[in-house]
Coordinates of C-alpha atoms and ligand atoms in Angstrom, one line a residue:
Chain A
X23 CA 30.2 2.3 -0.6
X24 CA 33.9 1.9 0.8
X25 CA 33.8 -0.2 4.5
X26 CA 34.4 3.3 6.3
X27 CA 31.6 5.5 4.6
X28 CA 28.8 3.4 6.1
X29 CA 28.7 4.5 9.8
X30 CA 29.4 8.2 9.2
X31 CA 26.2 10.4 9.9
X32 CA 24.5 7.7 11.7
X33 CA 21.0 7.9 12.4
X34 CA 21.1 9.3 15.8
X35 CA 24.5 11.0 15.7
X36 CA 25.4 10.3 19.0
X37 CA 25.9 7.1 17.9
X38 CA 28.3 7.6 15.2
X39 CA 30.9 4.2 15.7
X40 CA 33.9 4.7 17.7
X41 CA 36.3 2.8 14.9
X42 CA 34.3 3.3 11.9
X43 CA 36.6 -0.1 10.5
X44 CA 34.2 -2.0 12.8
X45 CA 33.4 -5.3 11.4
X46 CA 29.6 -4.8 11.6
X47 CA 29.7 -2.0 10.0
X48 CA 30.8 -3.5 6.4
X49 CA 27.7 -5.5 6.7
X50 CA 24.8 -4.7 3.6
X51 CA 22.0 -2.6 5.5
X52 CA 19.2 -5.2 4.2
X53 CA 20.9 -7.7 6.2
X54 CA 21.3 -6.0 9.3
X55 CA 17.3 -4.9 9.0
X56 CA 16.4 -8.4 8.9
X57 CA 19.0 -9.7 11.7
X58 CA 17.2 -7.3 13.6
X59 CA 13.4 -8.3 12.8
X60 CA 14.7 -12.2 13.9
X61 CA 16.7 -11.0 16.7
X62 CA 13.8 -9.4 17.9
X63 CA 11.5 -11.8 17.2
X64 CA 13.3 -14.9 18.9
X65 CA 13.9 -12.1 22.5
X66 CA 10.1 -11.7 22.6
X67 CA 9.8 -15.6 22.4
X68 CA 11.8 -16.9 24.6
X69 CA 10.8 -17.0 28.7
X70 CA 13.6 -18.6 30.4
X71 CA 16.0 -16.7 32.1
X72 CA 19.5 -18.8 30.6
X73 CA 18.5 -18.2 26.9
X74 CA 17.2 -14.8 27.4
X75 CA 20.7 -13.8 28.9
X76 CA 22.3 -15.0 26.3
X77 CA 20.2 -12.7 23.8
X78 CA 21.7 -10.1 25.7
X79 CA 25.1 -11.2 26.0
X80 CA 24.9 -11.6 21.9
X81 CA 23.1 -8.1 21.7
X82 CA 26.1 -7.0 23.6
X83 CA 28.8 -8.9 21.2
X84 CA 26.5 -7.0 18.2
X85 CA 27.0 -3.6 20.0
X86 CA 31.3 -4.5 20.2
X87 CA 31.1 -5.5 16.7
X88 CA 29.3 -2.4 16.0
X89 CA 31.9 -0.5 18.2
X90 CA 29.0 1.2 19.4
X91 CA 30.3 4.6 22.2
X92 CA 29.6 3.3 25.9
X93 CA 28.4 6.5 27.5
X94 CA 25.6 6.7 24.3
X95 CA 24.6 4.0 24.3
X96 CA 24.3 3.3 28.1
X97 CA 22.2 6.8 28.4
X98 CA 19.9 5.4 25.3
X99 CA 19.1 2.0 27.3
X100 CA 19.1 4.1 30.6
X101 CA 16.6 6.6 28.8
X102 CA 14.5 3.2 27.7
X103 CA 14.5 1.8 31.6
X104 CA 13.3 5.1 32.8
X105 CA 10.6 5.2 30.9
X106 CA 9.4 1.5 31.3
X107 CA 9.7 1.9 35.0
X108 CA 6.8 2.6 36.0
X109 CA 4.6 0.1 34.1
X110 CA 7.3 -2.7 35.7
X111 CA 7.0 -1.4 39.2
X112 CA 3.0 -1.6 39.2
X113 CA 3.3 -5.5 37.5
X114 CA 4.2 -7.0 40.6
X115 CA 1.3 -5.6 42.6
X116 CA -1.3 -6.2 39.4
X117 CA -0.2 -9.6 38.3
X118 CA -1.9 -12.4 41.1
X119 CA 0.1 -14.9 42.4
X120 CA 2.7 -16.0 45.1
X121 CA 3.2 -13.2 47.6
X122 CA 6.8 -11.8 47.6
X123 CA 6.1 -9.0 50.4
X124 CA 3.5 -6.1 50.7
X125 CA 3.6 -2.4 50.1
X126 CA 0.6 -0.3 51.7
X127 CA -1.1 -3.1 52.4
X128 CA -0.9 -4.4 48.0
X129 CA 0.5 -7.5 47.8
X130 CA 3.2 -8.2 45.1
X131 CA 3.6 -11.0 43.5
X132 CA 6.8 -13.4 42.7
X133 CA 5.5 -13.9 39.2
X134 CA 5.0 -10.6 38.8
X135 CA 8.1 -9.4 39.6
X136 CA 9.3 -12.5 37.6
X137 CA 7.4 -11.1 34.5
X138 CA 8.5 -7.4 35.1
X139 CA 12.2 -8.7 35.0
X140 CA 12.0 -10.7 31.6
X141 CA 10.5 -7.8 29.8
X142 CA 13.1 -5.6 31.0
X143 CA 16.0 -7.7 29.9
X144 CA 14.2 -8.5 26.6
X145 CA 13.5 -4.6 25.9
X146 CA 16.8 -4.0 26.5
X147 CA 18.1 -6.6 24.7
X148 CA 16.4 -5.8 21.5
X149 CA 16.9 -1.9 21.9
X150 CA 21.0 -2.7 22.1
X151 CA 20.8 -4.7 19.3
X152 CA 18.9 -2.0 17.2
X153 CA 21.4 0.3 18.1
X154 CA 24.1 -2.3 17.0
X155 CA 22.3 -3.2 14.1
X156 CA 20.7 -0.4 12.7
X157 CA 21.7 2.6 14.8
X158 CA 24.6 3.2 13.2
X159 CA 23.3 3.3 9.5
X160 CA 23.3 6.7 7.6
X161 CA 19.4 7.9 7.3
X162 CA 19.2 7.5 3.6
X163 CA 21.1 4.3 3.6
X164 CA 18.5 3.0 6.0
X165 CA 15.4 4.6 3.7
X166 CA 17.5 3.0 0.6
X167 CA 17.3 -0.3 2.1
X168 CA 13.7 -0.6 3.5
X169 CA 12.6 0.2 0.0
X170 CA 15.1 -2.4 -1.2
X171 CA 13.5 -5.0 0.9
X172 CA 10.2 -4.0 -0.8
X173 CA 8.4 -1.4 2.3
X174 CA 6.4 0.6 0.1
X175 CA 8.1 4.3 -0.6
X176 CA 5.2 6.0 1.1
X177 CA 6.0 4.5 4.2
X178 CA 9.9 4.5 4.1
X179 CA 9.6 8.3 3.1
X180 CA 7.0 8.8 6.2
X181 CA 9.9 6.9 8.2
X182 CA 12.7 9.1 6.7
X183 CA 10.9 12.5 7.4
X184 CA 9.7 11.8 11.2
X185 CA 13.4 11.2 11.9
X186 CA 14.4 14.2 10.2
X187 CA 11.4 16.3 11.8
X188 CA 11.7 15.3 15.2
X189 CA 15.0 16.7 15.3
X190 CA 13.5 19.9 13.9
X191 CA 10.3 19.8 16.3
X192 CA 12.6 19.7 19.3
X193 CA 15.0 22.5 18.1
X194 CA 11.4 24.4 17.6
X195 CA 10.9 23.9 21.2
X196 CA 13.5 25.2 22.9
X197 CA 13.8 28.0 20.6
X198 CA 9.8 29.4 21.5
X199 CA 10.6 28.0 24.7
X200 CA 13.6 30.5 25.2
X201 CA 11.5 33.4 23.1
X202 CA 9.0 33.1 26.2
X203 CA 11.7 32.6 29.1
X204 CA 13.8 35.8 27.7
X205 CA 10.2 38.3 28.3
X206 CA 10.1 36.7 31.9
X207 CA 7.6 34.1 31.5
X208 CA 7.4 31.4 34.6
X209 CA 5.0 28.8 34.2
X210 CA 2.3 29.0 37.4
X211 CA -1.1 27.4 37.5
X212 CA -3.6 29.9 36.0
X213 CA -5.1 30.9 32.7
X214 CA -1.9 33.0 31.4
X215 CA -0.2 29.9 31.6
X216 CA -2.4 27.7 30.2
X217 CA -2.8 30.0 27.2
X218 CA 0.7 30.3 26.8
X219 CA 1.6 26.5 26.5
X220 CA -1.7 26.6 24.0
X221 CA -0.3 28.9 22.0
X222 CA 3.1 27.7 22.4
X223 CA 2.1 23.9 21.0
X224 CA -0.4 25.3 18.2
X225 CA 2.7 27.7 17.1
X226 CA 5.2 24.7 17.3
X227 CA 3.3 22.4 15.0
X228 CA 2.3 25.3 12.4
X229 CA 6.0 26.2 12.3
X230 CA 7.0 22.5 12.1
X231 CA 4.3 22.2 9.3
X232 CA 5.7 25.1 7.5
X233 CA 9.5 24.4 8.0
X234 CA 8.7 20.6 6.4
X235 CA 7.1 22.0 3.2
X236 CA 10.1 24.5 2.8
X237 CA 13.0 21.5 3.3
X238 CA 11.2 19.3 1.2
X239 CA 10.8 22.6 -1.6
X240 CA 14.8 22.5 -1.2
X241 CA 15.0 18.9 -1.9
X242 CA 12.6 18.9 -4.9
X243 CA 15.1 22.2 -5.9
X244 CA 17.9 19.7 -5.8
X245 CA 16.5 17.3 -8.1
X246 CA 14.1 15.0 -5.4
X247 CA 11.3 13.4 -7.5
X248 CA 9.6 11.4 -4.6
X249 CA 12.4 8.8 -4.0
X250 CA 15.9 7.5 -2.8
X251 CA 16.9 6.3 -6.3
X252 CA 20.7 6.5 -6.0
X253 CA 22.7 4.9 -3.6
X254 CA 24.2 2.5 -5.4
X255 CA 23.3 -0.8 -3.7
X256 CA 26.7 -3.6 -4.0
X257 CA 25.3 -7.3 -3.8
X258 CA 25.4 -9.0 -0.5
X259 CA 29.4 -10.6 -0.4
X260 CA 30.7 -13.1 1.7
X261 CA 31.3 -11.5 4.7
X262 CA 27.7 -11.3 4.8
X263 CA 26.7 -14.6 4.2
X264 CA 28.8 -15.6 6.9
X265 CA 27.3 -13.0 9.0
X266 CA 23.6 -14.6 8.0
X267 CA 24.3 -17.9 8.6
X268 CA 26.4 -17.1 12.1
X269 CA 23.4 -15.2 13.4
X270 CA 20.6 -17.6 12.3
X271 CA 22.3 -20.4 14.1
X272 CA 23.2 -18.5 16.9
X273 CA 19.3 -17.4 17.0
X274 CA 18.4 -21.3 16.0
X275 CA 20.4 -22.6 19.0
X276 CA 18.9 -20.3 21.4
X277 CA 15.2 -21.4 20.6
X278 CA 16.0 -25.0 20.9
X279 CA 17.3 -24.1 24.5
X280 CA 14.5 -22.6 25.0
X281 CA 12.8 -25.6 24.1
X282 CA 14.3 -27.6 25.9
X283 CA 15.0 -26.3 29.2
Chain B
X8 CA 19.0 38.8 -29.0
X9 CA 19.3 35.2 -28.0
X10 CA 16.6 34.3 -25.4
X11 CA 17.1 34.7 -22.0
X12 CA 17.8 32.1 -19.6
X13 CA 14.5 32.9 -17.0
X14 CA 11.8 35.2 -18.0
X15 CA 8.9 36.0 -16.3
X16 CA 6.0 37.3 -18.4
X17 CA 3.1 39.7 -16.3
X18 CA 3.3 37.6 -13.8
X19 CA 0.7 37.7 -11.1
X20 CA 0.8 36.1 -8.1
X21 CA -1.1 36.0 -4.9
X22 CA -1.1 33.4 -1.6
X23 CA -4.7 34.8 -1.2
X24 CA -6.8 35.8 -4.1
X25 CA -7.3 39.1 -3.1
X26 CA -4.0 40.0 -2.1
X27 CA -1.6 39.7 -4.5
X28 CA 2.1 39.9 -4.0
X29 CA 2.7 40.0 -7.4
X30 CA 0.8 41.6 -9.8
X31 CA 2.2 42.0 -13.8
X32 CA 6.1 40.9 -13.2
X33 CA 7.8 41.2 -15.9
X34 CA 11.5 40.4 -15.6
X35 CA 14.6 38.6 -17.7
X36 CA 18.2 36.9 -17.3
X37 CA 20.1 36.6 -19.8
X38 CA 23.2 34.5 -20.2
X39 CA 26.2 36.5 -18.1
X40 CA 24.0 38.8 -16.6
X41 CA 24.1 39.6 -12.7
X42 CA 20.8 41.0 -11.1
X43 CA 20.1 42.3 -7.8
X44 CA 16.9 42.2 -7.1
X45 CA 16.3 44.6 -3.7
X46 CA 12.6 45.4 -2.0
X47 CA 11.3 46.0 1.4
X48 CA 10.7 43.1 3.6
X49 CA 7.8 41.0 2.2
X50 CA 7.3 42.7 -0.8
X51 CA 7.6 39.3 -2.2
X52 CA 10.9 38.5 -3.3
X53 CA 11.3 35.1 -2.5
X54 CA 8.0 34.1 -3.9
X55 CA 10.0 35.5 -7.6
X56 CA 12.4 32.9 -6.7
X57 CA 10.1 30.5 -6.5
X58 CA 8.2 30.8 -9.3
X59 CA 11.4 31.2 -11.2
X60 CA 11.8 27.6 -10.3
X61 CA 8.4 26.2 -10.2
X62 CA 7.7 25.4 -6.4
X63 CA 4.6 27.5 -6.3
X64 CA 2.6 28.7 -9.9
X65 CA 1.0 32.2 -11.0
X66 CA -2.0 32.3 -11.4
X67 CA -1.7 34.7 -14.5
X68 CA 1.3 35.4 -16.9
X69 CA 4.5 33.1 -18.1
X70 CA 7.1 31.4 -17.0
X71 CA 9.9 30.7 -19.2
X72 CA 13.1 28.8 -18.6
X73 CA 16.0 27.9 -21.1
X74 CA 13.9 29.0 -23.8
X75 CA 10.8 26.8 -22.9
X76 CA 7.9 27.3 -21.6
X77 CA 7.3 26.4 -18.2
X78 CA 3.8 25.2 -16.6
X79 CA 3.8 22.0 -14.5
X80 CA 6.3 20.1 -12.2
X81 CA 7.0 18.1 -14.9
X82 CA 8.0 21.0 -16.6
X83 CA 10.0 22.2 -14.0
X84 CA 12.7 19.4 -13.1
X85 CA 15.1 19.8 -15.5
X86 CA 14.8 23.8 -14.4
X87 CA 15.9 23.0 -11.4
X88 CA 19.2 21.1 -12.2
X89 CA 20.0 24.3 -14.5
X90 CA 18.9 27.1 -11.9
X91 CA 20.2 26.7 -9.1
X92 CA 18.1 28.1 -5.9
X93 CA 20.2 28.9 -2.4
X94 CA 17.3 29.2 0.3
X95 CA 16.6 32.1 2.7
X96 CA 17.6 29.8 5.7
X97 CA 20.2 27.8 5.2
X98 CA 18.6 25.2 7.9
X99 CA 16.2 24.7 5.2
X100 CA 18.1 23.5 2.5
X101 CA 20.9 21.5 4.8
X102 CA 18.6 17.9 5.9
X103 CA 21.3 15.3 6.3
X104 CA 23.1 14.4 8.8
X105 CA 26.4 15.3 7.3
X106 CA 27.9 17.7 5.2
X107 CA 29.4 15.4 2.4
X108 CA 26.0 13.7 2.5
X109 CA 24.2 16.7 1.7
X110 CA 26.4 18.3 -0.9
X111 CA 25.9 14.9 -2.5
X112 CA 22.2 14.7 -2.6
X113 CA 21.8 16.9 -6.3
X114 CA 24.3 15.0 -8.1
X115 CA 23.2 11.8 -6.7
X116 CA 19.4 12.9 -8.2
X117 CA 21.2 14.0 -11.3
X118 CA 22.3 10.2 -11.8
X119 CA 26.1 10.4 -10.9
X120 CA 27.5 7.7 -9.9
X121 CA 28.6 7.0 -5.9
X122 CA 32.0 7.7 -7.0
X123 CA 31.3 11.0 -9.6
X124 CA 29.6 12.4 -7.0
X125 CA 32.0 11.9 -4.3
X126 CA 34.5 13.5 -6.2
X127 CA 32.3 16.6 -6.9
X128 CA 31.7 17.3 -3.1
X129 CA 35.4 17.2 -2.7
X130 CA 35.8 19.3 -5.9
X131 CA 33.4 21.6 -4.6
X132 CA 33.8 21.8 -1.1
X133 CA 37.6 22.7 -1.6
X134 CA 36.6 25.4 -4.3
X135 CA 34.4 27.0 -1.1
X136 CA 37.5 27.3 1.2
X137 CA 35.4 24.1 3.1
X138 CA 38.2 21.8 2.8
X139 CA 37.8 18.8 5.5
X140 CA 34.2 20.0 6.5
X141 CA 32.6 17.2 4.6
X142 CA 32.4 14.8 8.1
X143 CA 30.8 17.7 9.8
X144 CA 27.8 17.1 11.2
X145 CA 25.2 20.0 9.3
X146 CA 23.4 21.1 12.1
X147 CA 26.0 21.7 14.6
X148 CA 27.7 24.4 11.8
X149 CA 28.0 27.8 12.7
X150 CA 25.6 30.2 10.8
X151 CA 28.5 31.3 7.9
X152 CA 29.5 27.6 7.8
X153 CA 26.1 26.7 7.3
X154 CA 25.6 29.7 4.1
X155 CA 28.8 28.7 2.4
X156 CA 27.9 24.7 2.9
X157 CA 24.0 25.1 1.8
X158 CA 26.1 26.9 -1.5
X159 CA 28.4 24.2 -1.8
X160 CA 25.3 22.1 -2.4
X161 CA 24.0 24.3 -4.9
X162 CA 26.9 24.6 -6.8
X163 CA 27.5 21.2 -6.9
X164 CA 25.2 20.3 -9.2
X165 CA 26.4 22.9 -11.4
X166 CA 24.1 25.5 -12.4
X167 CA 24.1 27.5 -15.2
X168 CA 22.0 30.1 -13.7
X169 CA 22.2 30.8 -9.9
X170 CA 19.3 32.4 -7.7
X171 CA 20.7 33.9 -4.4
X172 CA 17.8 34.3 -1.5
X173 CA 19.6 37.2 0.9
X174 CA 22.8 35.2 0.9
X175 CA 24.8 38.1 3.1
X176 CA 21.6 37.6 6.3
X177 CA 23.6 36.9 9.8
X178 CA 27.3 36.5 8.0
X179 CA 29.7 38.3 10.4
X180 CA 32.7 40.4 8.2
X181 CA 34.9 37.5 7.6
X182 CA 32.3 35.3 6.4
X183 CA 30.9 38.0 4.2
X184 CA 34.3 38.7 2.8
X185 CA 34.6 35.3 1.6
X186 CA 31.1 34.9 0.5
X187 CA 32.2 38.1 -1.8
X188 CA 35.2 36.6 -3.2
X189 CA 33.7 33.4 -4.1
X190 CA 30.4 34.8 -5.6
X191 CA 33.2 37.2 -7.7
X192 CA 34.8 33.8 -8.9
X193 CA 31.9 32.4 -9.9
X194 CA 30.9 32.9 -13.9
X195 CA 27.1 32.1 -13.9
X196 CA 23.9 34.1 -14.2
X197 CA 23.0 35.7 -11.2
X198 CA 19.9 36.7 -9.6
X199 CA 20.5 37.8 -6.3
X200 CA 17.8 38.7 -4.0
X201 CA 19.1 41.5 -1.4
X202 CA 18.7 44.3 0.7
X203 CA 22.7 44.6 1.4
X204 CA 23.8 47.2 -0.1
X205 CA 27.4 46.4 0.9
X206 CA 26.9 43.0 -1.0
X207 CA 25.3 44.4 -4.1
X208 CA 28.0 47.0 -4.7
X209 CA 31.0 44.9 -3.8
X210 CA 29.6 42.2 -6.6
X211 CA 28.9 45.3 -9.1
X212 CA 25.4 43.9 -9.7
X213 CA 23.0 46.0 -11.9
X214 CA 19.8 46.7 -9.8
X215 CA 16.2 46.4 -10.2
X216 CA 13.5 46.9 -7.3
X217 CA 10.1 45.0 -6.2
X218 CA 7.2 47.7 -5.4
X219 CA 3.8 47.3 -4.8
X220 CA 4.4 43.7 -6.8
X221 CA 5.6 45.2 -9.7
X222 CA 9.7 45.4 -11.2
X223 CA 10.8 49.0 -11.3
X224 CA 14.4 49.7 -12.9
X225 CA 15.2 52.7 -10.4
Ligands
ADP24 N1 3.4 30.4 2.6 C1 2.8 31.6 2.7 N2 1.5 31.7 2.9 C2 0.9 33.0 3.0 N3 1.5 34.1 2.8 C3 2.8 34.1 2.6 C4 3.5 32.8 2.5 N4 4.8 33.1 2.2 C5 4.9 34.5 2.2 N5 3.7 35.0 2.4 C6 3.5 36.5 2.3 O1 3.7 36.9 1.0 C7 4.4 38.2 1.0 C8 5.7 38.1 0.3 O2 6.6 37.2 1.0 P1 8.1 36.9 0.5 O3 8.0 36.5 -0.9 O4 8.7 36.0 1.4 O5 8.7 38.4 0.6 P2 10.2 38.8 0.8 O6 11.1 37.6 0.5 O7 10.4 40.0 -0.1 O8 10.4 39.2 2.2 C9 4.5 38.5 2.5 O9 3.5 39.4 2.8 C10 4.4 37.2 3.2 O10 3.8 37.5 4.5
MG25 MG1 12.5 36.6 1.5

């Protein structure tokens, strides 16, 4: 596989690279899996704020390297922060300790607005450098190289197929969803409704069902016998020895000043 | 008579035992020949298709493929890489992310190499008229894009024999102009499943029907 061919039909495609010369992207796909599993690893260890920073400044260098799109990848880490919002608002008022100020008469807490922050910046730490790392791999390159680092088939296959479903579960959606809008349906609260969404949910999955067993039909039509067996794998080179040894240092140096602050 | 390429042999076959949508098939290509297989709406065409290529099993009669036998999924494999099936909906048969990607998947499983089968999708996609489509993304194709790609994929894992599921559904007039030209280029067996009449004459195919799960020649 030629340098260029790696980050085209990336895993999300929104994330296809900007310059698909970018260095991280001539990187072997094993590697980048296991940078990621340190990477992540050494963010959810550390709990001062000078080291953590760092993560995400190298997380940031990863997603440069990767030449990752802005806009994407901003709305994929704005999409994350949405949804951890709520649990990080209600930590300050759960967690006991100091009193920073008090909402309806709840007292929040310093070191729980303390802990709120660190997970935020770790979440969004490791979720850049997934996207750096990982994001930007072709499907079946990724399924090629979890089996290649010994995941067992079933699973990688389980992996493979959710990604490709969810896709198809969504387009599902909106498709019933516009099949009800176009005969004037407007979601109230009574029984019509209710019975609608039921129907509507029990139709999606039984159509998602049905729609899998038909693709993977067409795959077993096209020779699929129950793995990835072809992507010719090249033997990690140079560059990414250097790469592994940069990045365990870099990771190495940031737990001993964690250690030591 | 040499032996033809796909036979079915009283072929009966039923999703629920009491219901058969087949009952006593009996149908043969042979090597050059072009069949259009027409029949009301589920009067169980595609299920043929399927059993022609072992993704579901009769429950009584034969099937026989490139002068074997044919019972298991075992069986069935190197079938597939002969006979070539083009899906109903294309949006079944297209699952990765790009179009080069996908057109590469069968000769990838057939053991070509990286190189090989990059080559072939080129080869191939160029034959099609797709030329430069092969960084497309496959789900963002229009509906004829999505036909003549989803036969590009088909094709490149050359078959000898090729079985068409309603190839001409949705095309507007120019994609079904060039979906006539190229399946008029092309020098395989055909069995086309179809209830075009436009596409079965303009590709001068001898016709056979699909009643009451049973082949009738008029
Ligand atoms: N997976 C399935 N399970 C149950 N019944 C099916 C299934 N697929 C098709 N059928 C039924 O079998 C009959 C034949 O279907 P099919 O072969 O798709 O017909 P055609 O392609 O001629 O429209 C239809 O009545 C259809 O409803
Ligand atoms: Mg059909």
């Amino acid at each position: 596989m030629s340098r260029g061919e790696r980050g085209q039909g990336a895993l999300w495609s929104g994330l296809a690279p900007v310059r698909p010369d970018a260095p991280l992207l001539a990187l072997d796909a094993r590697l980048r899996i296991l940078a990621l599993g340190a990477f992540a690893l050494v963010a959810v260890g550390l709990g001062h704020w000078p080291p953590l920073l760092a993560t995400l400044l190298l997380a940031s260098a990863l997603a440069l390297a990767a030449a990752l799109p802005l806009r994407a990848t901003l709305k994929a880490l704005l999409v994350l922060d949405g949804f951890m919002l709520a649990a990080l608002l209600l930590l300050p008022f759960t967690l006991p300790g100091t009193p920073l100020f008090t909402l309806f008469g709840l007292p929040a807490s310093v070191e729980g607005l303390h802990r709120a922050l660190l997970i935020a910046l770790k979440a969004n730490a490791v979720l850049l450098a997934a996207l750096a790392l990982v994001g930007s791999l072709e499907t079946v390159a990724l399924g090629h190289a979890l089996h290649h680092l010994r995941l067992p088939d079933k699973l990688v296959q389980l992996f493979l197929f959710s990604v490709r479903y969810l896709d198809l579960i969504q387009r599902e959606y909106a498709r019933l969803r516009l099949a009800m809008r176009a005969r004037a349906f407007v979601p109230r609260s009574n029984l019509h409704t209710w019975r609608s969404y039921g129907y509507l949910f029990g139709m999606l999955l039984v159509r998602a069902l049905a729609r899998a067993e038909r693709i993977q039909a067409a795959m077993r039509c096209r020779g699929f016998d129950g793995h990835y067996h072809h992507f010719r794998h090249p033997p990690a080179g140079a560059h990414d020895l250097q790469f592994a040894l940069l990045f365990g240092a870099t990771l190495g140096a940031l737990l001993a000043w964690e250690l030591l602050v | 008579m040499t032996s033809p390429l796909l036979e079915l042999r009283g072929v009966r076959f039923a999703y629920f035992h009491d219901r058969p949508v087949l009952d006593g098939v009996d149908l043969a290509l042979h090597a050059g020949e072009r069949i259009a297989l027409c029949g009301a709406n589920g009067s169980g065409k595609t299920s043929l298709l399927h059993l022609l290529v072992g993704l579901i099993h009769p429950e009584a009669g034969a099937v026989h493929a490139f002068g074997q036998p044919r019972q298991s999924e075992h069986d069935f494999r190197p079938v597939r890489a002969r006979a070539g099936l083009l899906f109903q909906d294309p949006d079944d048969q297209l699952f990765c992310p790009t179009v080069a990607e996908d057109v590469a998947f069968g000769p990838l499983n057939l053991g070509l190499g990286h190189d090989e089968a990059a080559y072939r999708v080129e080869q191939t996609l160029n034959a099609l008229g797709l030329h430069g489509y092969g960084e497309r993304i496959t789900w963002q194709l229009s509906g004829g894009e999505k036909r003549l790609v989803s036969l590009a994929a088909v094709l490149a894992m050359e078959p000898e024999v090729l079985l068409l599921d309603e190839p001409s559904n949705g095309l507007d007039e120019a994609a079904f102009a060039r979906l006539v030209a190229i399946l008029n280029g092309l020098d395989q067996a055909m069995l086309l499943v179809s209830h075009d009449a436009r596409l079965i004459e303009a590709l001068g195919m001898r016709r056979v029907w699909l009643r009451a799960g049973r082949i009738e020649t008029q």
